[in-house]
Amino acid sequence: DQQVKQNSPSLSVQEGRISILNCDYTNSMFDYFLWYKKYPAEGPTFLISISSIKDKNEDGRFTVFLNKSAKHLSLHIVPSQPGDSAVYFCAASPISIQGAQKLVFGQGTRLTINP
Amino acid sequence: ETGVTQTPRHLVMGMTNKKSLKCEQHLGHNAMYWYKQSAKKPLELMFVYNFKEQTENNSVPSRFSPECPNSSHLFLHLHTLQPEDSALYLCASSQDRLAGMNEQFFGPGTRLTVL
């Protein structure tokens, strides 16, 4: 049973517009949520995170929104740029008192920004 | 070298071979991870090491054998693999803290093909 789901395998957006990537989760024990970006032939790179005590976190063009009651988070990229074309992974982790955290990943959404 | 490096980047092996994947992190982190990404599936956590001690084995078959000689190096020893083990194997590291989110930094991965 998949605990983190990204239901859109792909998304195409015009350059300059807003990209919205969605993620749903089922485990109410998740306390931290992260977005990673992956280019071909590279490992995932950390983009932005949010803890469950917040509902929004912003970093430049990237904003993550968390709706705990709906168990839903989204990543907004505005304005979208061609370099944003990549696969985006949503990940979640329960709070860990021991430190090393177990991330559970979604399947990924391939974002294509069209010029 | 900076960040997380993995060697080899590509590996083709027969089912009777024994091979090893190597990961090295240059970030001073104390937690290291092995993930598996099969085609069209989410990244799956395999093993977690925290201060060289294995803290997680996510029901991984014994034909995969991890080794962590120190906090900077992580190996994945492979023997008698099956074709369905063909996948991208990713290594990651993070700085263990008792509180807060510890984002994981990924290597570029080893693309493994089992014939």
Coordinates of N, CA and C in Angstrom, one line a residue:
Chain A
D1 N 0.9 -1.2 0.0 CA 0.0 0.0 0.0 C 0.9 1.2 0.0
Q2 N 0.7 2.1 -1.0 CA 1.6 3.2 -1.1 C 1.1 4.4 -0.2
Q3 N 2.1 4.8 0.7 CA 1.7 5.8 1.7 C 1.8 7.2 1.1
V4 N 2.6 7.4 0.1 CA 2.8 8.7 -0.5 C 2.5 8.6 -2.0
K5 N 1.5 9.4 -2.5 CA 1.1 9.2 -3.9 C 1.2 10.5 -4.6
Q6 N 1.7 10.5 -5.8 CA 1.7 11.6 -6.8 C 0.9 11.1 -8.0
N7 N -0.3 11.5 -8.1 CA -1.2 10.9 -9.0 C -1.0 11.4 -10.5
S8 N -0.3 12.4 -10.6 CA 0.0 12.9 -12.0 C 1.4 12.5 -12.4
P9 N 1.5 11.6 -13.3 CA 2.9 11.2 -13.8 C 3.6 12.3 -14.6
S10 N 2.8 13.2 -15.2 CA 3.5 14.2 -15.9 C 2.6 15.5 -15.9
L11 N 3.3 16.6 -16.2 CA 2.7 17.9 -16.2 C 3.4 18.8 -17.2
S12 N 2.7 19.5 -18.0 CA 3.3 20.4 -19.0 C 2.8 21.8 -18.7
V13 N 3.7 22.8 -18.6 CA 3.4 24.1 -18.3 C 4.1 25.1 -19.2
Q14 N 3.5 26.2 -19.5 CA 4.1 27.2 -20.3 C 5.1 28.0 -19.4
E15 N 6.2 28.4 -20.1 CA 7.2 29.2 -19.4 C 6.6 30.5 -18.8
G16 N 6.9 30.9 -17.6 CA 6.4 32.1 -17.0 C 5.1 31.9 -16.2
R17 N 4.4 30.7 -16.4 CA 3.2 30.4 -15.7 C 3.5 29.7 -14.4
I18 N 2.5 29.4 -13.7 CA 2.6 28.7 -12.4 C 2.6 27.2 -12.6
S19 N 3.5 26.5 -12.0 CA 3.5 25.0 -12.0 C 3.0 24.6 -10.6
I20 N 2.0 23.7 -10.6 CA 1.5 23.1 -9.3 C 1.6 21.6 -9.3
L21 N 2.4 21.1 -8.4 CA 2.6 19.7 -8.3 C 1.9 19.2 -7.0
N22 N 1.2 18.1 -7.1 CA 0.4 17.6 -6.0 C 0.9 16.3 -5.4
C23 N 0.6 16.1 -4.1 CA 1.1 14.9 -3.4 C 0.0 14.6 -2.3
D24 N -0.3 13.4 -2.2 CA -1.2 12.9 -1.1 C -0.6 11.9 -0.3
Y25 N -0.9 11.8 1.0 CA -0.3 10.8 1.9 C -1.4 10.2 2.8
T26 N -1.1 9.0 3.3 CA -2.1 8.3 4.1 C -1.7 8.2 5.5
N27 N -0.4 8.3 5.8 CA 0.1 8.0 7.2 C 0.0 9.3 8.0
S28 N -0.8 9.3 9.0 CA -1.0 10.5 9.9 C 0.3 10.7 10.8
M29 N 1.2 9.7 10.8 CA 2.4 9.8 11.6 C 3.5 10.6 10.9
F30 N 3.3 11.0 9.7 CA 4.3 11.8 8.9 C 4.3 13.2 9.5
D31 N 5.5 13.6 9.8 CA 5.6 15.0 10.4 C 6.5 15.9 9.5
Y32 N 7.2 15.4 8.6 CA 8.0 16.2 7.7 C 7.8 15.8 6.3
F33 N 7.8 16.9 5.4 CA 7.5 16.6 4.0 C 8.5 17.4 3.2
L34 N 9.0 16.7 2.2 CA 10.1 17.3 1.4 C 9.7 17.1 -0.1
W35 N 10.3 18.0 -0.9 CA 10.3 17.9 -2.3 C 11.7 17.8 -2.8
Y36 N 11.9 16.8 -3.7 CA 13.2 16.7 -4.4 C 13.0 16.8 -5.9
K37 N 14.0 17.2 -6.5 CA 14.0 17.4 -8.0 C 15.1 16.5 -8.6
K38 N 14.8 15.9 -9.7 CA 15.8 14.9 -10.3 C 15.9 15.2 -11.8
Y39 N 17.2 15.5 -12.2 CA 17.5 15.5 -13.6 C 18.0 14.1 -14.0
P40 N 17.9 13.8 -15.4 CA 18.4 12.5 -15.8 C 19.9 12.4 -15.5
A41 N 20.3 11.1 -15.1 CA 21.6 10.8 -14.8 C 22.2 11.5 -13.6
E42 N 21.3 12.0 -12.8 CA 21.8 12.6 -11.5 C 20.9 12.1 -10.4
G43 N 21.4 12.2 -9.2 CA 20.6 11.8 -8.0 C 19.6 12.9 -7.7
P44 N 18.5 12.6 -6.9 CA 17.6 13.6 -6.5 C 18.3 14.7 -5.7
T45 N 17.9 16.0 -5.9 CA 18.4 17.1 -5.1 C 17.3 17.7 -4.3
F46 N 17.6 18.0 -3.0 CA 16.6 18.6 -2.1 C 16.2 20.0 -2.6
L47 N 14.9 20.2 -2.5 CA 14.4 21.5 -3.0 C 13.8 22.3 -1.9
I48 N 12.9 21.8 -1.2 CA 12.2 22.6 -0.1 C 11.5 21.6 0.8
S49 N 11.3 21.9 2.1 CA 10.6 21.1 3.0 C 9.6 21.9 3.9
I50 N 8.8 21.1 4.6 CA 7.8 21.8 5.5 C 7.6 20.8 6.6
S51 N 7.5 21.3 7.8 CA 7.1 20.5 9.0 C 5.6 20.6 9.2
S52 N 5.1 19.6 9.9 CA 3.6 19.5 10.1 C 3.0 20.7 10.9
I53 N 3.9 21.4 11.6 CA 3.4 22.5 12.4 C 3.1 23.8 11.6
K54 N 3.5 23.7 10.3 CA 3.3 24.9 9.4 C 2.3 24.5 8.3
D55 N 1.8 25.5 7.6 CA 1.0 25.2 6.5 C 1.5 25.7 5.2
K56 N 2.6 26.5 5.3 CA 3.2 27.1 4.1 C 4.7 27.3 4.4
N57 N 5.5 27.1 3.4 CA 6.9 27.4 3.4 C 7.4 27.9 2.1
E58 N 8.0 29.0 2.0 CA 8.4 29.7 0.8 C 9.9 29.8 0.7
D59 N 10.4 29.6 -0.5 CA 11.8 29.8 -0.8 C 12.0 30.2 -2.2
G60 N 12.1 31.6 -2.4 CA 12.2 32.1 -3.8 C 11.0 31.8 -4.6
R61 N 11.2 31.1 -5.7 CA 10.1 30.8 -6.6 C 9.3 29.6 -6.2
F62 N 9.7 28.9 -5.1 CA 9.1 27.7 -4.7 C 8.4 27.9 -3.4
T63 N 7.1 27.4 -3.4 CA 6.3 27.4 -2.2 C 5.7 26.1 -2.0
V64 N 5.8 25.5 -0.8 CA 5.1 24.3 -0.5 C 3.9 24.6 0.5
F65 N 2.8 24.0 0.2 CA 1.6 24.2 1.0 C 1.2 22.8 1.6
L66 N 0.9 22.8 2.9 CA 0.5 21.6 3.5 C -0.9 21.7 4.1
N67 N -1.8 20.8 3.8 CA -3.2 20.7 4.3 C -3.3 19.4 5.1
K68 N -3.0 19.5 6.4 CA -3.0 18.2 7.2 C -4.3 17.5 7.2
S69 N -5.4 18.3 7.3 CA -6.7 17.6 7.4 C -7.0 16.8 6.1
A70 N -6.6 17.3 5.0 CA -6.8 16.6 3.7 C -5.6 15.6 3.4
K71 N -4.6 15.7 4.2 CA -3.4 14.9 4.0 C -2.9 15.1 2.6
H72 N -2.7 16.4 2.3 CA -2.3 16.8 0.9 C -1.3 17.9 1.0
L73 N -0.3 17.8 0.1 CA 0.7 18.9 0.0 C 0.9 19.2 -1.5
S74 N 1.3 20.5 -1.7 CA 1.5 20.9 -3.1 C 2.7 21.7 -3.2
L75 N 3.4 21.7 -4.3 CA 4.5 22.5 -4.6 C 4.2 23.5 -5.7
H76 N 4.3 24.8 -5.5 CA 4.1 25.8 -6.5 C 5.4 26.4 -7.0
I77 N 5.5 26.5 -8.2 CA 6.7 27.1 -8.8 C 6.2 28.3 -9.7
V78 N 6.7 29.5 -9.3 CA 6.2 30.6 -10.1 C 7.3 31.7 -10.1
P79 N 7.6 32.3 -11.3 CA 7.3 31.8 -12.6 C 8.1 30.6 -13.0
S80 N 7.5 29.7 -13.8 CA 8.2 28.5 -14.2 C 9.2 28.8 -15.3
Q81 N 10.4 28.2 -15.2 CA 11.5 28.4 -16.1 C 11.8 27.1 -16.8
P82 N 12.4 27.1 -18.0 CA 12.8 25.9 -18.7 C 13.7 25.0 -17.9
G83 N 14.6 25.6 -17.0 CA 15.4 24.8 -16.2 C 14.7 24.0 -15.1
D84 N 13.4 24.3 -14.9 CA 12.7 23.6 -13.9 C 12.2 22.2 -14.5
S85 N 12.4 22.0 -15.7 CA 12.0 20.7 -16.3 C 12.8 19.6 -15.7
A86 N 12.1 18.7 -15.0 CA 12.7 17.6 -14.3 C 11.6 16.7 -13.7
V87 N 12.1 15.7 -13.0 CA 11.1 14.9 -12.3 C 11.1 15.3 -10.8
Y88 N 9.9 15.6 -10.3 CA 9.8 16.0 -8.9 C 9.2 14.9 -8.0
F89 N 9.9 14.7 -6.9 CA 9.4 13.7 -6.0 C 9.0 14.3 -4.7
C90 N 7.9 13.9 -4.2 CA 7.4 14.2 -2.9 C 7.9 13.1 -1.9
A91 N 8.3 13.5 -0.7 CA 8.7 12.5 0.3 C 8.2 12.9 1.6
A92 N 8.0 11.9 2.5 CA 7.5 12.2 3.8 C 8.2 11.4 4.8
S93 N 8.3 11.9 6.1 CA 9.0 11.2 7.1 C 8.3 11.3 8.5
P94 N 8.2 10.3 9.2 CA 7.7 10.5 10.6 C 8.8 11.1 11.4
I95 N 8.4 11.7 12.5 CA 9.4 12.3 13.4 C 10.3 11.2 14.0
S96 N 11.5 11.4 14.0 CA 12.5 10.4 14.4 C 13.2 10.9 15.7
I97 N 13.1 10.2 16.8 CA 13.9 10.5 17.9 C 15.3 10.1 17.9
Q98 N 15.6 9.2 16.9 CA 16.9 8.7 16.8 C 17.8 9.4 15.8
G99 N 17.1 10.3 15.0 CA 17.9 11.1 14.1 C 17.8 10.7 12.6
A100 N 18.4 9.5 12.3 CA 18.4 9.1 10.9 C 16.9 8.8 10.5
Q101 N 16.5 9.5 9.4 CA 15.0 9.5 9.1 C 14.7 8.6 7.9
K102 N 13.6 8.0 8.0 CA 13.2 7.1 6.9 C 12.2 7.8 6.0
L103 N 12.7 8.2 4.8 CA 11.8 8.9 3.9 C 11.0 7.9 3.1
V104 N 9.8 8.3 2.9 CA 8.9 7.5 2.0 C 8.6 8.4 0.8
F105 N 8.9 7.9 -0.4 CA 8.8 8.7 -1.6 C 7.5 8.4 -2.4
G106 N 7.0 9.4 -3.1 CA 6.0 9.2 -4.1 C 6.7 8.7 -5.4
Q107 N 5.9 8.5 -6.4 CA 6.4 7.9 -7.7 C 7.0 9.0 -8.6
G108 N 6.8 10.2 -8.3 CA 7.4 11.3 -9.1 C 6.4 11.8 -10.1
T109 N 6.6 13.1 -10.5 CA 5.9 13.8 -11.5 C 6.9 14.5 -12.5
R110 N 6.8 14.1 -13.7 CA 7.7 14.7 -14.7 C 7.1 16.1 -15.2
L111 N 7.8 17.1 -14.8 CA 7.4 18.5 -15.2 C 8.2 18.9 -16.4
T112 N 7.4 19.4 -17.4 CA 8.0 19.9 -18.7 C 7.6 21.4 -18.8
I113 N 8.6 22.3 -18.9 CA 8.3 23.7 -19.1 C 8.5 24.0 -20.6
N114 N 7.4 24.5 -21.2 CA 7.5 24.8 -22.6 C 7.8 26.3 -22.9
P115 N 8.8 26.5 -23.7 CA 9.2 28.0 -24.0 C 8.0 28.7 -24.7
Chain B
E1 N 36.7 15.9 -4.6 CA 35.3 15.4 -4.7 C 34.4 16.1 -3.6
T2 N 33.2 16.4 -4.0 CA 32.3 17.0 -3.1 C 31.0 16.2 -3.1
G3 N 30.2 16.4 -2.1 CA 28.9 15.8 -2.0 C 29.0 14.3 -1.8
V4 N 28.1 13.6 -2.5 CA 28.0 12.1 -2.4 C 28.4 11.5 -3.8
T5 N 29.4 10.6 -3.8 CA 29.8 10.0 -5.0 C 29.5 8.5 -5.0
Q6 N 29.2 7.9 -6.1 CA 28.9 6.5 -6.2 C 29.7 5.9 -7.4
T7 N 30.2 4.7 -7.2 CA 30.9 4.0 -8.2 C 30.5 2.5 -8.2
P8 N 30.4 1.8 -9.3 CA 30.5 2.4 -10.6 C 29.2 3.1 -11.0
R9 N 29.1 3.8 -12.0 CA 27.9 4.5 -12.4 C 27.0 3.5 -13.2
H10 N 27.6 2.5 -13.8 CA 26.8 1.5 -14.6 C 27.4 0.2 -14.3
L11 N 26.6 -0.9 -14.1 CA 27.1 -2.2 -13.9 C 26.2 -3.2 -14.5
V12 N 26.8 -4.1 -15.3 CA 26.1 -5.3 -15.8 C 26.7 -6.5 -15.2
M13 N 25.8 -7.4 -14.7 CA 26.4 -8.6 -14.1 C 25.5 -9.8 -14.3
G14 N 26.1 -11.0 -14.3 CA 25.3 -12.2 -14.5 C 24.8 -12.6 -13.1
M15 N 23.8 -13.5 -13.1 CA 23.2 -13.9 -11.9 C 24.1 -14.7 -10.9
T16 N 25.2 -15.2 -11.4 CA 26.2 -15.9 -10.6 C 27.3 -15.0 -10.1
N17 N 27.4 -13.8 -10.6 CA 28.5 -12.9 -10.2 C 28.4 -12.4 -8.8
K18 N 29.5 -11.9 -8.3 CA 29.5 -11.1 -7.1 C 30.2 -9.8 -7.4
K19 N 29.5 -8.7 -7.0 CA 30.0 -7.4 -7.2 C 29.7 -6.5 -6.0
S20 N 30.3 -5.3 -6.0 CA 30.0 -4.4 -4.9 C 29.8 -3.0 -5.4
L21 N 28.8 -2.3 -4.9 CA 28.6 -0.9 -5.1 C 29.3 -0.1 -4.0
K22 N 29.9 1.1 -4.4 CA 30.5 1.9 -3.4 C 29.9 3.3 -3.3
C23 N 29.8 3.8 -2.1 CA 29.3 5.1 -1.9 C 30.3 5.9 -1.0
E24 N 30.5 7.1 -1.3 CA 31.4 7.9 -0.4 C 30.8 9.3 -0.2
Q25 N 30.7 9.8 1.0 CA 30.1 11.1 1.2 C 31.2 12.0 1.8
H26 N 31.3 13.2 1.3 CA 32.3 14.2 1.7 C 31.7 15.4 2.4
L27 N 30.6 15.1 3.1 CA 29.8 16.2 3.8 C 29.9 16.1 5.3
G28 N 30.7 15.2 5.8 CA 30.8 15.1 7.3 C 29.5 14.6 8.0
H29 N 28.6 13.9 7.2 CA 27.4 13.4 7.8 C 27.7 12.1 8.5
N30 N 26.7 11.7 9.3 CA 26.9 10.5 10.1 C 25.8 9.5 9.8
A31 N 24.9 9.7 8.9 CA 23.9 8.8 8.6 C 24.0 8.5 7.1
M32 N 23.9 7.3 6.7 CA 23.9 6.9 5.2 C 22.9 5.9 4.9
Y33 N 22.4 5.9 3.7 CA 21.2 5.2 3.2 C 21.5 4.5 1.9
W34 N 20.9 3.4 1.7 CA 20.7 2.8 0.3 C 19.3 2.8 -0.1
Y35 N 19.0 3.2 -1.3 CA 17.7 3.2 -1.9 C 17.7 2.4 -3.2
K36 N 16.6 1.9 -3.6 CA 16.4 1.2 -4.9 C 15.3 1.9 -5.6
Q37 N 15.6 2.2 -6.9 CA 14.5 2.7 -7.7 C 14.3 1.9 -8.9
S38 N 13.2 1.1 -8.9 CA 12.9 0.3 -10.1 C 12.1 1.1 -11.1
A39 N 12.0 0.6 -12.3 CA 11.2 1.4 -13.3 C 9.8 1.6 -12.9
K40 N 9.4 2.9 -13.0 CA 8.0 3.3 -12.7 C 7.6 3.0 -11.3
K41 N 8.5 2.9 -10.4 CA 8.2 2.7 -8.9 C 8.8 3.8 -8.1
P42 N 8.3 4.1 -6.9 CA 9.0 5.1 -6.1 C 10.3 4.6 -5.5
L43 N 11.1 5.5 -5.1 CA 12.4 5.1 -4.4 C 12.0 4.3 -3.2
E44 N 12.7 3.2 -3.0 CA 12.4 2.3 -1.8 C 13.6 2.3 -0.9
L45 N 13.4 2.6 0.3 CA 14.5 2.6 1.3 C 14.9 1.1 1.5
M46 N 16.2 0.8 1.5 CA 16.7 -0.5 1.7 C 17.4 -0.6 3.1
F47 N 18.4 0.2 3.3 CA 19.1 0.1 4.5 C 19.4 1.5 5.1
V48 N 19.6 1.6 6.4 CA 20.0 2.9 7.0 C 21.1 2.6 8.0
Y49 N 22.1 3.4 7.9 CA 23.2 3.3 8.9 C 23.3 4.6 9.6
N50 N 23.5 4.6 10.9 CA 23.6 5.8 11.7 C 24.8 5.6 12.6
F51 N 25.8 6.4 12.5 CA 27.1 6.3 13.2 C 27.6 4.8 13.0
K52 N 27.7 4.4 11.7 CA 28.2 3.1 11.3 C 27.3 1.9 11.7
E53 N 26.3 2.1 12.5 CA 25.5 1.0 12.9 C 24.2 0.9 12.1
Q54 N 23.9 -0.3 11.7 CA 22.7 -0.5 10.8 C 21.5 -0.3 11.7
T55 N 20.6 0.6 11.4 CA 19.4 0.9 12.2 C 18.1 0.5 11.4
E56 N 18.3 0.1 10.2 CA 17.1 -0.2 9.4 C 17.5 -1.2 8.3
N57 N 16.7 -2.3 8.2 CA 16.8 -3.2 7.1 C 15.4 -3.4 6.6
N58 N 15.0 -2.8 5.5 CA 13.6 -2.8 5.1 C 13.2 -4.1 4.4
S59 N 13.4 -5.2 5.1 CA 13.0 -6.5 4.5 C 13.7 -6.8 3.2
V60 N 15.0 -6.5 3.1 CA 15.7 -6.7 1.9 C 16.3 -8.1 1.9
P61 N 16.2 -8.8 0.7 CA 16.7 -10.1 0.6 C 18.2 -10.2 0.9
S62 N 18.6 -11.3 1.4 CA 20.0 -11.5 1.9 C 21.0 -11.5 0.7
R63 N 20.6 -11.5 -0.5 CA 21.5 -11.4 -1.6 C 22.1 -10.0 -1.7
F64 N 21.5 -9.1 -1.0 CA 22.0 -7.7 -0.8 C 22.6 -7.6 0.6
S65 N 23.9 -7.3 0.6 CA 24.6 -7.2 1.9 C 25.3 -5.9 2.1
P66 N 24.9 -5.0 3.0 CA 25.5 -3.7 3.2 C 26.7 -3.8 4.1
E67 N 27.6 -2.8 3.9 CA 28.7 -2.7 4.8 C 29.0 -1.2 5.0
C68 N 29.3 -0.8 6.3 CA 29.6 0.6 6.5 C 30.8 0.6 7.4
P69 N 32.0 0.6 6.8 CA 33.2 0.6 7.7 C 33.5 1.9 8.5
N70 N 33.0 3.0 8.0 CA 33.1 4.3 8.7 C 32.0 5.2 8.2
S71 N 31.9 6.4 8.8 CA 30.7 7.2 8.5 C 30.8 7.8 7.1
S72 N 31.9 7.7 6.4 CA 32.0 8.3 5.1 C 31.8 7.3 4.0
H73 N 31.9 6.0 4.3 CA 31.8 5.0 3.2 C 30.7 4.0 3.5
L74 N 30.1 3.6 2.4 CA 29.0 2.6 2.4 C 29.1 1.7 1.2
F75 N 29.0 0.4 1.4 CA 29.1 -0.5 0.3 C 27.8 -1.3 0.3
L76 N 27.5 -1.8 -0.9 CA 26.4 -2.8 -1.1 C 26.9 -3.9 -1.9
H77 N 27.1 -5.1 -1.2 CA 27.7 -6.3 -1.8 C 26.5 -7.1 -2.4
L78 N 26.7 -7.5 -3.6 CA 25.7 -8.2 -4.4 C 26.1 -9.6 -4.8
H79 N 25.3 -10.5 -4.6 CA 25.6 -11.9 -5.0 C 24.4 -12.7 -5.3
T80 N 24.5 -13.5 -6.4 CA 23.3 -14.3 -6.9 C 22.1 -13.5 -7.1
L81 N 22.2 -12.4 -7.8 CA 21.0 -11.5 -8.0 C 20.1 -12.1 -9.1
Q82 N 18.9 -11.6 -9.1 CA 17.9 -12.0 -10.1 C 17.7 -10.8 -11.1
P83 N 17.2 -11.1 -12.3 CA 16.9 -10.1 -13.2 C 16.0 -8.9 -12.7
E84 N 15.1 -9.3 -11.8 CA 14.2 -8.3 -11.3 C 14.9 -7.3 -10.3
D85 N 16.2 -7.6 -10.0 CA 17.0 -6.7 -9.1 C 17.6 -5.6 -10.0
S86 N 17.4 -5.6 -11.3 CA 17.9 -4.5 -12.1 C 17.2 -3.3 -11.8
A87 N 17.9 -2.2 -11.5 CA 17.3 -1.0 -11.0 C 18.4 0.1 -10.9
L88 N 18.0 1.3 -10.5 CA 18.9 2.3 -10.1 C 19.1 2.3 -8.6
Y89 N 20.4 2.1 -8.1 CA 20.6 2.1 -6.7 C 21.3 3.4 -6.3
L90 N 20.6 4.1 -5.3 CA 21.0 5.4 -4.9 C 21.5 5.3 -3.5
C91 N 22.5 6.1 -3.2 CA 23.1 6.2 -1.9 C 22.7 7.7 -1.4
A92 N 22.5 7.9 -0.2 CA 22.3 9.2 0.4 C 22.9 9.3 1.8
S93 N 23.1 10.5 2.2 CA 23.6 10.8 3.5 C 22.9 12.0 4.1
S94 N 22.9 12.0 5.5 CA 22.3 13.2 6.2 C 23.0 13.4 7.5
Q95 N 22.9 14.5 8.0 CA 23.4 14.9 9.3 C 22.4 14.5 10.4
D96 N 22.7 13.6 11.2 CA 21.8 13.1 12.3 C 21.7 14.2 13.3
R97 N 20.4 14.6 13.5 CA 20.1 15.5 14.6 C 18.9 14.9 15.3
L98 N 18.8 15.2 16.6 CA 17.7 14.6 17.4 C 16.4 15.3 17.1
A99 N 16.4 16.5 16.6 CA 15.2 17.2 16.4 C 15.3 17.9 15.0
G100 N 14.2 18.0 14.4 CA 14.2 18.8 13.1 C 14.4 17.8 11.9
M101 N 14.2 18.4 10.8 CA 14.3 17.6 9.5 C 15.7 17.6 9.0
N102 N 16.2 16.4 8.7 CA 17.5 16.2 8.2 C 17.4 15.9 6.7
E103 N 17.5 16.9 5.8 CA 17.4 16.5 4.4 C 18.5 15.6 4.0
Q104 N 18.2 14.7 3.1 CA 19.2 13.7 2.7 C 19.8 14.2 1.3
F105 N 21.1 14.0 1.2 CA 21.8 14.3 0.0 C 22.1 13.1 -0.8
F106 N 21.7 13.0 -2.0 CA 21.9 11.8 -2.8 C 23.1 11.8 -3.8
G107 N 23.6 10.6 -4.0 CA 24.6 10.4 -5.0 C 23.9 10.3 -6.4
P108 N 24.7 10.2 -7.5 CA 24.1 10.0 -8.8 C 23.5 8.7 -9.1
G109 N 23.8 7.7 -8.3 CA 23.2 6.4 -8.5 C 24.1 5.4 -9.3
T110 N 23.9 4.1 -9.2 CA 24.5 3.1 -10.0 C 23.4 2.4 -10.7
R111 N 23.4 2.4 -12.1 CA 22.4 1.7 -12.9 C 22.9 0.3 -13.0
L112 N 22.1 -0.6 -12.4 CA 22.5 -2.1 -12.4 C 21.6 -2.8 -13.3
T113 N 22.2 -3.7 -14.1 CA 21.5 -4.6 -15.0 C 21.9 -6.0 -14.7
V114 N 21.0 -6.9 -14.4 CA 21.3 -8.3 -14.1 C 20.8 -9.1 -15.2
L115 N 21.7 -9.8 -15.8 CA 21.3 -10.6 -17.0 C 21.0 -12.1 -16.6

